[in-house]
Amino acid sequence: MSQKLGWIGLGRMGEAMVTKLLKAGHNVHVWNRTASKAAHLAEYGAKIEAHKIDLASCDVVFTMVSTTDDLKEVLFGTGGLVTGSAKPQVVVDSSSISQEGSAEIRAQLEGMGIAYLCTPVSGNAKVAKAGKLLVVASGPKKLYEMVEPYLQAMSRKVMWVGEGELARIWKIAHNTMFGVVIQNLCEITVLAEKAGIPRHVFLESINDSVLGSMYTRYKTPMLSNLTFDQVTFTPQLLLKDMDLGMGAAKAYGVPMPAAAATRESVARMVGHGHDHIDFAVLLAETARDAGLELKSENVTISDGLT
Ligand SMILES: NC(=O)c1ccc[n+]([C@@H]2O[C@H](COP(=O)([O-])OP(=O)(O)OC[C@H]3O[C@@H](n4cnc5c(N)ncnc54)[C@H](OP(=O)(O)O)[C@@H]3O)[C@@H](O)[C@H]2O)c1
C-alpha cells in the first residue's frame, strides 16, 4: 500500500475519484491536459506533475479520459506515459472505451512488460464524491487483487468479471441500459405531465415504485427543476456509449431494438447542439416533440445521495 501512484485525467470523474484516493492517504502524482484543473488537489497532498511522462516512475498509473483515442494519446502519443525509458509497472484504466481499442492497448502495454487492468465504473461524479461508485474490473486476477485496495478506496463495491476486456463489455451493456432508461424516463414523464401529473410528483412515485433506482432518484432534481447546466455527463459522451453498444450488438449478433431507437434519439439530441449541458436535456427534446412547454418546478427534492 506504500506504492507510488499516478493519475491521468481530472475531468468530472477523474477529479472525484482521485480525491477519494488522496483522502484515503495514498501518495498520488497527478497530471491533467488542462493544468488548471489539477492545482487544487495539492491541498489533499497530490503531487502535481507538469508532463504526463513524469508519471512514468510511478508503480501504478490510473487513467480516466474520454475516448479510446484519448487513452492511446496519453499512453503512446507525443510525450505519452510509456514513451520514455522509465515505465510504470501497471496501468489501470477507468475510461468508457471499446473492447477492441482496449485489447489493442493491452497488447501494446503487455508487449512493453506493463500490466493492464480495465476498471470501468457505474455512477457519476456526484455518486463518486458520495463514495457510491461501483467498479467492475477485468484482466489478470492476481493484478486485480493487487490493485483492489486502491479501487476500494474510491468506491462502494468492486467486482472482477474475468480476464481480458470483459469489463469493457460490462460497461457497454451498462451504459446502453443507462441510455434506454433515460429515454424511457423522459417519454413517460412527458406523458404523465401532459396528462396532468406534476413532474416531481410523477418522478417521486416512480422512485418509490419497484422501478425506482439510484439512477432515477439522482436524476429527479434535475428533471424537476430543469437544471441541465449542472453537467454530470454530456450528450456527446452518451452518443459515444450508445455507438459502442450498437457496435458490440453487431459484433456479437444480438438484436437490440430498444437500444437502436435510443441511439437515434440521442444522435438527434447531439445534432441539436447541447455541447456543454447535461444529457438529461433529452427531457426538453422529448417535451418539444410532444408540444409540451416545460417549466422548472423549483422544488426541493432528494437525489437519494445526500
Ligand atoms: N460523467 C459520468 O457520469 C461518467 C460516469 C461513468 C463513466 N464515465 C466515463 O468516464 C470518462 C471520463 O468522463 P468525464 O465525465 O470525467 O469526462 P470529462 O469531464 O470530459 O473529462 C475528460 C478528461 O479526459 C481528459 N482528456 C480527454 N482527451 C484527452 C487527451 N487527448 N489527452 C489528455 N487528456 C484528455 C480531459 O482533459 P481536459 O481537462 O484537458 O479536457 C479530462 O481530464 C469517459 O470515458 C466517460 O464516458 C463518465
Short mmCIF file of C-alpha atoms and ligand atoms in Angstrom, two decimals:
data_model
loop_
_atom_site.label_atom_id
_atom_site.label_comp_id
_atom_site.label_asym_id
_atom_site.label_seq_id
_atom_site.Cartn_x
_atom_site.Cartn_y
_atom_site.Cartn_z
CA MET A 1 0.00 0.00 0.00
CA SER A 2 3.03 2.31 0.02
CA GLN A 3 3.28 2.31 -3.76
CA LYS A 4 3.77 5.49 -5.71
CA LEU A 5 0.54 6.10 -7.64
CA GLY A 6 -0.13 8.23 -10.70
CA TRP A 7 -3.38 9.68 -12.07
CA ILE A 8 -4.07 10.99 -15.57
CA GLY A 9 -7.36 12.76 -16.35
CA LEU A 10 -9.00 15.17 -13.94
CA GLY A 11 -12.35 15.70 -15.62
CA ARG A 12 -15.62 15.34 -13.70
CA MET A 13 -14.99 11.66 -12.90
CA GLY A 14 -11.22 11.61 -12.52
CA GLU A 15 -11.19 14.53 -10.12
CA ALA A 16 -13.84 12.93 -7.89
CA MET A 17 -12.13 9.52 -7.92
CA VAL A 18 -8.57 10.67 -7.27
CA THR A 19 -9.79 12.86 -4.41
CA LYS A 20 -11.05 9.68 -2.70
CA LEU A 21 -7.64 8.04 -3.17
CA LEU A 22 -5.89 11.10 -1.77
CA LYS A 23 -8.25 11.34 1.20
CA ALA A 24 -7.51 7.67 1.95
CA GLY A 25 -3.88 8.75 2.41
CA HIS A 26 -2.31 7.45 -0.79
CA ASN A 27 0.73 9.02 -2.40
CA VAL A 28 -0.62 10.20 -5.78
CA HIS A 29 1.11 12.14 -8.56
CA VAL A 30 -1.43 13.75 -10.91
CA TRP A 31 -1.42 15.21 -14.40
CA ASN A 32 -4.17 16.79 -16.49
CA ARG A 33 -4.02 18.24 -20.00
CA THR A 34 -5.70 21.41 -18.73
CA ALA A 35 -3.28 22.10 -15.89
CA SER A 36 -5.58 24.47 -14.00
CA LYS A 37 -7.86 21.54 -13.03
CA ALA A 38 -5.01 19.93 -11.04
CA ALA A 39 -3.83 22.76 -8.78
CA HIS A 40 -6.46 22.44 -6.02
CA LEU A 41 -5.60 18.77 -5.44
CA ALA A 42 -2.34 19.83 -3.79
CA GLU A 43 -4.40 20.64 -0.69
CA TYR A 44 -5.14 16.88 -0.35
CA GLY A 45 -1.47 16.02 -0.79
CA ALA A 46 -1.33 15.38 -4.55
CA LYS A 47 1.98 15.97 -6.30
CA ILE A 48 1.14 17.94 -9.43
CA GLU A 49 3.23 16.98 -12.46
CA ALA A 50 3.79 19.24 -15.47
CA HIS A 51 4.07 16.42 -18.04
CA LYS A 52 2.30 13.06 -18.26
CA ILE A 53 5.61 11.31 -18.88
CA ASP A 54 6.68 12.48 -15.39
CA LEU A 55 4.28 9.82 -14.04
CA ALA A 56 6.30 7.02 -15.68
CA SER A 57 8.25 6.46 -12.45
CA CYS A 58 5.01 5.62 -10.59
CA ASP A 59 4.30 1.97 -9.77
CA VAL A 60 0.63 2.12 -10.73
CA VAL A 61 -0.92 4.76 -13.02
CA PHE A 62 -4.70 5.25 -13.19
CA THR A 63 -6.27 6.84 -16.26
CA MET A 64 -9.72 8.42 -16.69
CA VAL A 65 -10.02 10.19 -20.05
CA SER A 66 -12.83 10.42 -22.63
CA THR A 67 -12.41 8.01 -25.54
CA THR A 68 -10.27 5.13 -26.85
CA ASP A 69 -8.24 7.57 -28.97
CA ASP A 70 -7.66 9.86 -25.98
CA LEU A 71 -6.34 6.93 -23.95
CA LYS A 72 -4.00 5.94 -26.78
CA GLU A 73 -2.85 9.55 -26.98
CA VAL A 74 -1.99 9.85 -23.28
CA LEU A 75 -0.19 6.50 -23.28
CA PHE A 76 1.54 6.30 -26.66
CA GLY A 77 1.25 9.78 -28.26
CA THR A 78 3.89 12.50 -28.17
CA GLY A 79 5.30 12.68 -24.64
CA GLY A 80 2.99 9.80 -23.70
CA LEU A 81 3.22 7.98 -20.37
CA VAL A 82 5.05 4.92 -21.72
CA THR A 83 7.15 6.58 -24.45
CA GLY A 84 10.27 7.20 -22.32
CA SER A 85 12.86 4.88 -20.81
CA ALA A 86 11.12 4.72 -17.41
CA LYS A 87 7.85 2.79 -17.38
CA PRO A 88 5.15 2.20 -14.74
CA GLN A 89 4.56 -1.42 -13.70
CA VAL A 90 0.78 -1.18 -14.05
CA VAL A 91 -1.80 0.90 -15.94
CA VAL A 92 -5.39 0.85 -14.64
CA ASP A 93 -7.95 2.46 -16.92
CA SER A 94 -11.49 3.50 -15.94
CA SER A 95 -12.49 5.35 -19.13
CA SER A 96 -15.52 4.00 -21.02
CA ILE A 97 -13.83 2.69 -24.19
CA SER A 98 -14.34 -0.02 -26.80
CA GLN A 99 -13.40 -3.65 -26.30
CA GLU A 100 -11.27 -3.65 -29.48
CA GLY A 101 -9.44 -0.45 -28.53
CA SER A 102 -8.80 -1.81 -25.05
CA ALA A 103 -7.40 -5.08 -26.49
CA GLU A 104 -5.00 -3.10 -28.72
CA ILE A 105 -3.87 -1.06 -25.73
CA ARG A 106 -3.40 -4.24 -23.66
CA ALA A 107 -1.27 -5.83 -26.41
CA GLN A 108 0.95 -2.76 -26.66
CA LEU A 109 1.37 -2.33 -22.90
CA GLU A 110 1.93 -6.02 -22.16
CA GLY A 111 4.46 -6.06 -25.03
CA MET A 112 6.42 -3.48 -23.03
CA GLY A 113 6.12 -5.53 -19.84
CA ILE A 114 3.43 -3.25 -18.35
CA ALA A 115 0.41 -4.95 -16.72
CA TYR A 116 -3.03 -3.58 -17.59
CA LEU A 117 -6.36 -3.71 -15.79
CA CYS A 118 -9.71 -2.43 -17.13
CA THR A 119 -11.79 -0.80 -14.39
CA PRO A 120 -14.87 0.99 -15.79
CA VAL A 121 -17.28 2.42 -13.24
CA SER A 122 -21.01 2.87 -12.63
CA GLY A 123 -22.03 6.26 -11.23
CA ASN A 124 -21.45 9.92 -11.99
CA ALA A 125 -19.12 12.38 -10.25
CA LYS A 126 -21.67 13.08 -7.52
CA VAL A 127 -22.01 9.34 -6.90
CA ALA A 128 -18.20 9.12 -6.79
CA LYS A 129 -17.99 12.00 -4.30
CA ALA A 130 -20.58 10.22 -2.14
CA GLY A 131 -18.35 7.10 -2.18
CA LYS A 132 -21.06 5.11 -4.00
CA LEU A 133 -19.31 4.13 -7.24
CA LEU A 134 -19.32 0.54 -8.44
CA VAL A 135 -16.03 -0.51 -10.08
CA VAL A 136 -16.05 -3.55 -12.38
CA ALA A 137 -12.64 -4.90 -13.34
CA SER A 138 -11.19 -7.34 -15.85
CA GLY A 139 -7.67 -8.51 -16.52
CA PRO A 140 -5.30 -10.85 -14.70
CA LYS A 141 -6.89 -11.93 -11.39
CA LYS A 142 -3.63 -11.50 -9.43
CA LEU A 143 -3.26 -7.98 -10.77
CA TYR A 144 -6.85 -7.23 -9.74
CA GLU A 145 -6.11 -8.46 -6.22
CA MET A 146 -3.05 -6.21 -6.04
CA VAL A 147 -4.96 -3.11 -7.18
CA GLU A 148 -8.24 -3.87 -5.33
CA PRO A 149 -7.42 -1.84 -2.17
CA TYR A 150 -6.97 1.29 -4.29
CA LEU A 151 -10.24 0.63 -6.11
CA GLN A 152 -11.98 0.09 -2.79
CA ALA A 153 -10.75 3.48 -1.58
CA MET A 154 -12.71 5.16 -4.38
CA SER A 155 -15.90 3.09 -4.42
CA ARG A 156 -18.75 1.34 -2.61
CA LYS A 157 -18.15 -2.03 -4.27
CA VAL A 158 -15.52 -3.59 -6.52
CA MET A 159 -16.06 -6.68 -8.70
CA TRP A 160 -13.86 -8.75 -11.02
CA VAL A 161 -15.76 -10.17 -14.02
CA GLY A 162 -13.00 -12.09 -15.75
CA GLU A 163 -9.94 -11.88 -17.96
CA GLY A 164 -9.06 -9.51 -20.78
CA GLU A 165 -11.53 -6.86 -21.89
CA LEU A 166 -14.71 -8.34 -20.34
CA ALA A 167 -15.22 -5.28 -18.12
CA ARG A 168 -15.48 -3.19 -21.30
CA ILE A 169 -18.42 -5.28 -22.47
CA TRP A 170 -19.93 -4.96 -19.00
CA LYS A 171 -19.66 -1.16 -19.20
CA ILE A 172 -21.00 -1.03 -22.76
CA ALA A 173 -24.03 -3.10 -21.69
CA HIS A 174 -24.46 -0.94 -18.58
CA ASN A 175 -24.39 2.32 -20.49
CA THR A 176 -26.71 1.01 -23.16
CA MET A 177 -29.25 0.49 -20.38
CA PHE A 178 -28.30 3.93 -18.99
CA GLY A 179 -29.36 5.45 -22.34
CA VAL A 180 -32.51 3.36 -22.74
CA VAL A 181 -33.65 4.17 -19.18
CA ILE A 182 -33.26 7.95 -19.57
CA GLN A 183 -35.01 7.78 -22.95
CA ASN A 184 -37.98 5.97 -21.47
CA LEU A 185 -37.98 8.01 -18.25
CA CYS A 186 -38.21 11.19 -20.35
CA GLU A 187 -41.01 9.75 -22.50
CA ILE A 188 -43.18 8.62 -19.59
CA THR A 189 -42.52 11.80 -17.59
CA VAL A 190 -43.67 13.94 -20.53
CA LEU A 191 -46.69 11.65 -20.95
CA ALA A 192 -47.63 11.97 -17.26
CA GLU A 193 -47.11 15.74 -17.21
CA LYS A 194 -49.08 16.34 -20.41
CA ALA A 195 -51.91 14.33 -18.87
CA GLY A 196 -51.78 16.46 -15.72
CA ILE A 197 -49.41 14.92 -13.11
CA PRO A 198 -46.74 17.36 -11.85
CA ARG A 199 -43.30 16.16 -12.94
CA HIS A 200 -41.73 15.86 -9.50
CA VAL A 201 -44.78 14.00 -8.16
CA PHE A 202 -44.59 11.51 -11.00
CA LEU A 203 -40.83 11.04 -10.62
CA GLU A 204 -41.12 10.61 -6.86
CA SER A 205 -43.75 7.91 -7.40
CA ILE A 206 -41.51 6.07 -9.88
CA ASN A 207 -38.59 6.34 -7.46
CA ASP A 208 -40.70 4.68 -4.78
CA SER A 209 -42.09 2.03 -7.10
CA VAL A 210 -40.43 -1.27 -8.00
CA LEU A 211 -38.87 0.57 -10.96
CA GLY A 212 -37.01 3.22 -8.97
CA SER A 213 -33.20 3.10 -8.80
CA MET A 214 -30.23 5.16 -7.64
CA TYR A 215 -30.20 6.48 -11.23
CA THR A 216 -33.86 7.58 -11.41
CA ARG A 217 -33.51 9.12 -7.94
CA TYR A 218 -30.37 11.15 -8.66
CA LYS A 219 -31.76 12.45 -11.97
CA THR A 220 -35.03 13.56 -10.32
CA PRO A 221 -33.96 17.05 -9.05
CA MET A 222 -32.53 17.93 -12.47
CA LEU A 223 -35.59 16.65 -14.36
CA SER A 224 -37.92 18.53 -12.00
CA ASN A 225 -36.01 21.81 -11.92
CA LEU A 226 -34.51 21.71 -15.44
CA THR A 227 -31.00 22.41 -14.11
CA PHE A 228 -29.33 20.94 -17.18
CA ASP A 229 -26.41 23.34 -16.78
CA GLN A 230 -25.19 21.22 -13.82
CA VAL A 231 -23.47 18.79 -16.16
CA THR A 232 -22.84 15.22 -15.00
CA PHE A 233 -22.45 13.57 -18.42
CA THR A 234 -22.80 15.14 -21.86
CA PRO A 235 -25.00 14.12 -24.81
CA GLN A 236 -21.78 13.53 -26.80
CA LEU A 237 -20.44 11.03 -24.23
CA LEU A 238 -23.80 9.25 -24.20
CA LEU A 239 -23.80 9.01 -28.00
CA LYS A 240 -20.27 7.54 -27.85
CA ASP A 241 -21.57 4.90 -25.44
CA MET A 242 -24.71 4.10 -27.47
CA ASP A 243 -22.47 3.68 -30.53
CA LEU A 244 -20.23 1.33 -28.54
CA GLY A 245 -23.38 -0.61 -27.61
CA MET A 246 -24.55 -0.84 -31.21
CA GLY A 247 -21.02 -1.88 -32.30
CA ALA A 248 -21.00 -4.67 -29.71
CA ALA A 249 -24.51 -5.76 -30.74
CA LYS A 250 -23.32 -6.12 -34.33
CA ALA A 251 -20.10 -7.89 -33.33
CA TYR A 252 -21.92 -10.47 -31.19
CA GLY A 253 -25.02 -10.77 -33.40
CA VAL A 254 -27.50 -9.58 -30.78
CA PRO A 255 -30.62 -7.65 -31.89
CA MET A 256 -31.14 -4.63 -29.58
CA PRO A 257 -34.22 -2.76 -30.89
CA ALA A 258 -34.74 -0.57 -27.78
CA ALA A 259 -31.06 0.47 -27.79
CA ALA A 260 -31.16 1.17 -31.54
CA ALA A 261 -34.14 3.53 -31.19
CA THR A 262 -32.47 5.25 -28.25
CA ARG A 263 -29.23 5.67 -30.20
CA GLU A 264 -31.12 7.59 -32.91
CA SER A 265 -32.86 9.79 -30.32
CA VAL A 266 -29.52 10.58 -28.65
CA ALA A 267 -27.95 11.33 -32.06
CA ARG A 268 -30.78 13.79 -32.78
CA MET A 269 -30.18 15.48 -29.40
CA VAL A 270 -26.46 15.80 -30.21
CA GLY A 271 -27.37 17.19 -33.65
CA HIS A 272 -29.31 19.95 -31.91
CA GLY A 273 -26.17 21.16 -30.11
CA HIS A 274 -26.24 20.97 -26.30
CA ASP A 275 -22.44 20.77 -26.16
CA HIS A 276 -21.95 21.84 -22.56
CA ILE A 277 -25.15 20.67 -20.97
CA ASP A 278 -26.32 17.51 -19.19
CA PHE A 279 -27.74 14.65 -21.26
CA ALA A 280 -30.97 14.97 -19.24
CA VAL A 281 -31.80 17.78 -21.69
CA LEU A 282 -33.34 14.82 -23.53
CA LEU A 283 -36.43 15.65 -21.42
CA ALA A 284 -36.71 19.07 -23.10
CA GLU A 285 -36.28 17.48 -26.54
CA THR A 286 -38.99 14.92 -25.78
CA ALA A 287 -41.36 17.60 -24.45
CA ARG A 288 -40.82 19.74 -27.54
CA ASP A 289 -41.71 16.79 -29.78
CA ALA A 290 -44.89 16.37 -27.71
CA GLY A 291 -45.80 20.08 -27.91
CA LEU A 292 -45.41 20.42 -24.14
CA GLU A 293 -43.86 23.58 -22.72
CA LEU A 294 -41.63 22.70 -19.76
CA LYS A 295 -41.16 24.98 -16.76
CA SER A 296 -38.89 24.49 -13.76
CA GLU A 297 -40.96 23.23 -10.84
CA ASN A 298 -38.48 24.84 -8.47
CA VAL A 299 -38.85 22.12 -5.83
CA THR A 300 -36.53 20.81 -3.15
CA ILE A 301 -36.38 17.09 -3.76
CA SER A 302 -33.91 14.41 -2.66
CA ASP A 303 -31.35 12.98 -5.10
CA GLY A 304 -31.02 9.94 -2.84
CA LEU A 305 -27.27 10.53 -2.47
CA THR A 306 -27.06 13.13 0.29
N1 LIG B 1 -19.58 11.65 -16.21
C1 LIG B 1 -20.11 10.49 -15.90
O1 LIG B 1 -21.23 10.41 -15.33
C2 LIG B 1 -19.39 9.21 -16.21
C3 LIG B 1 -19.72 8.06 -15.48
C4 LIG B 1 -19.01 6.88 -15.73
C5 LIG B 1 -18.04 6.85 -16.71
N2 LIG B 1 -17.77 7.98 -17.44
C6 LIG B 1 -16.72 7.88 -18.45
O2 LIG B 1 -15.56 8.38 -17.84
C7 LIG B 1 -14.74 9.03 -18.81
C8 LIG B 1 -14.50 10.47 -18.36
O3 LIG B 1 -15.76 11.12 -18.24
P1 LIG B 1 -15.89 12.58 -17.58
O4 LIG B 1 -17.35 12.81 -17.42
O5 LIG B 1 -14.94 12.72 -16.44
O6 LIG B 1 -15.37 13.45 -18.81
P2 LIG B 1 -14.74 14.92 -18.79
O7 LIG B 1 -15.20 15.70 -17.62
O8 LIG B 1 -14.97 15.46 -20.16
O9 LIG B 1 -13.16 14.64 -18.58
C9 LIG B 1 -12.37 14.05 -19.57
C10 LIG B 1 -10.94 14.02 -19.07
O10 LIG B 1 -10.13 13.42 -20.08
C11 LIG B 1 -9.08 14.33 -20.43
N3 LIG B 1 -8.77 14.13 -21.85
C12 LIG B 1 -9.62 13.92 -22.85
N4 LIG B 1 -8.96 13.78 -24.01
C13 LIG B 1 -7.64 13.89 -23.70
C14 LIG B 1 -6.46 13.81 -24.46
N5 LIG B 1 -6.49 13.58 -25.79
N6 LIG B 1 -5.29 13.99 -23.84
C15 LIG B 1 -5.24 14.21 -22.50
N7 LIG B 1 -6.32 14.29 -21.73
C16 LIG B 1 -7.52 14.12 -22.32
C17 LIG B 1 -9.66 15.69 -20.15
O11 LIG B 1 -8.63 16.67 -20.05
P3 LIG B 1 -9.01 18.24 -20.08
O12 LIG B 1 -9.43 18.58 -18.68
O13 LIG B 1 -7.77 18.90 -20.50
O14 LIG B 1 -10.13 18.41 -21.08
C18 LIG B 1 -10.35 15.41 -18.82
O15 LIG B 1 -9.42 15.33 -17.77
C19 LIG B 1 -15.47 8.92 -20.15
O16 LIG B 1 -14.99 7.80 -20.84
C20 LIG B 1 -16.92 8.71 -19.71
O17 LIG B 1 -17.67 8.05 -20.71
C21 LIG B 1 -18.39 9.17 -17.18
#
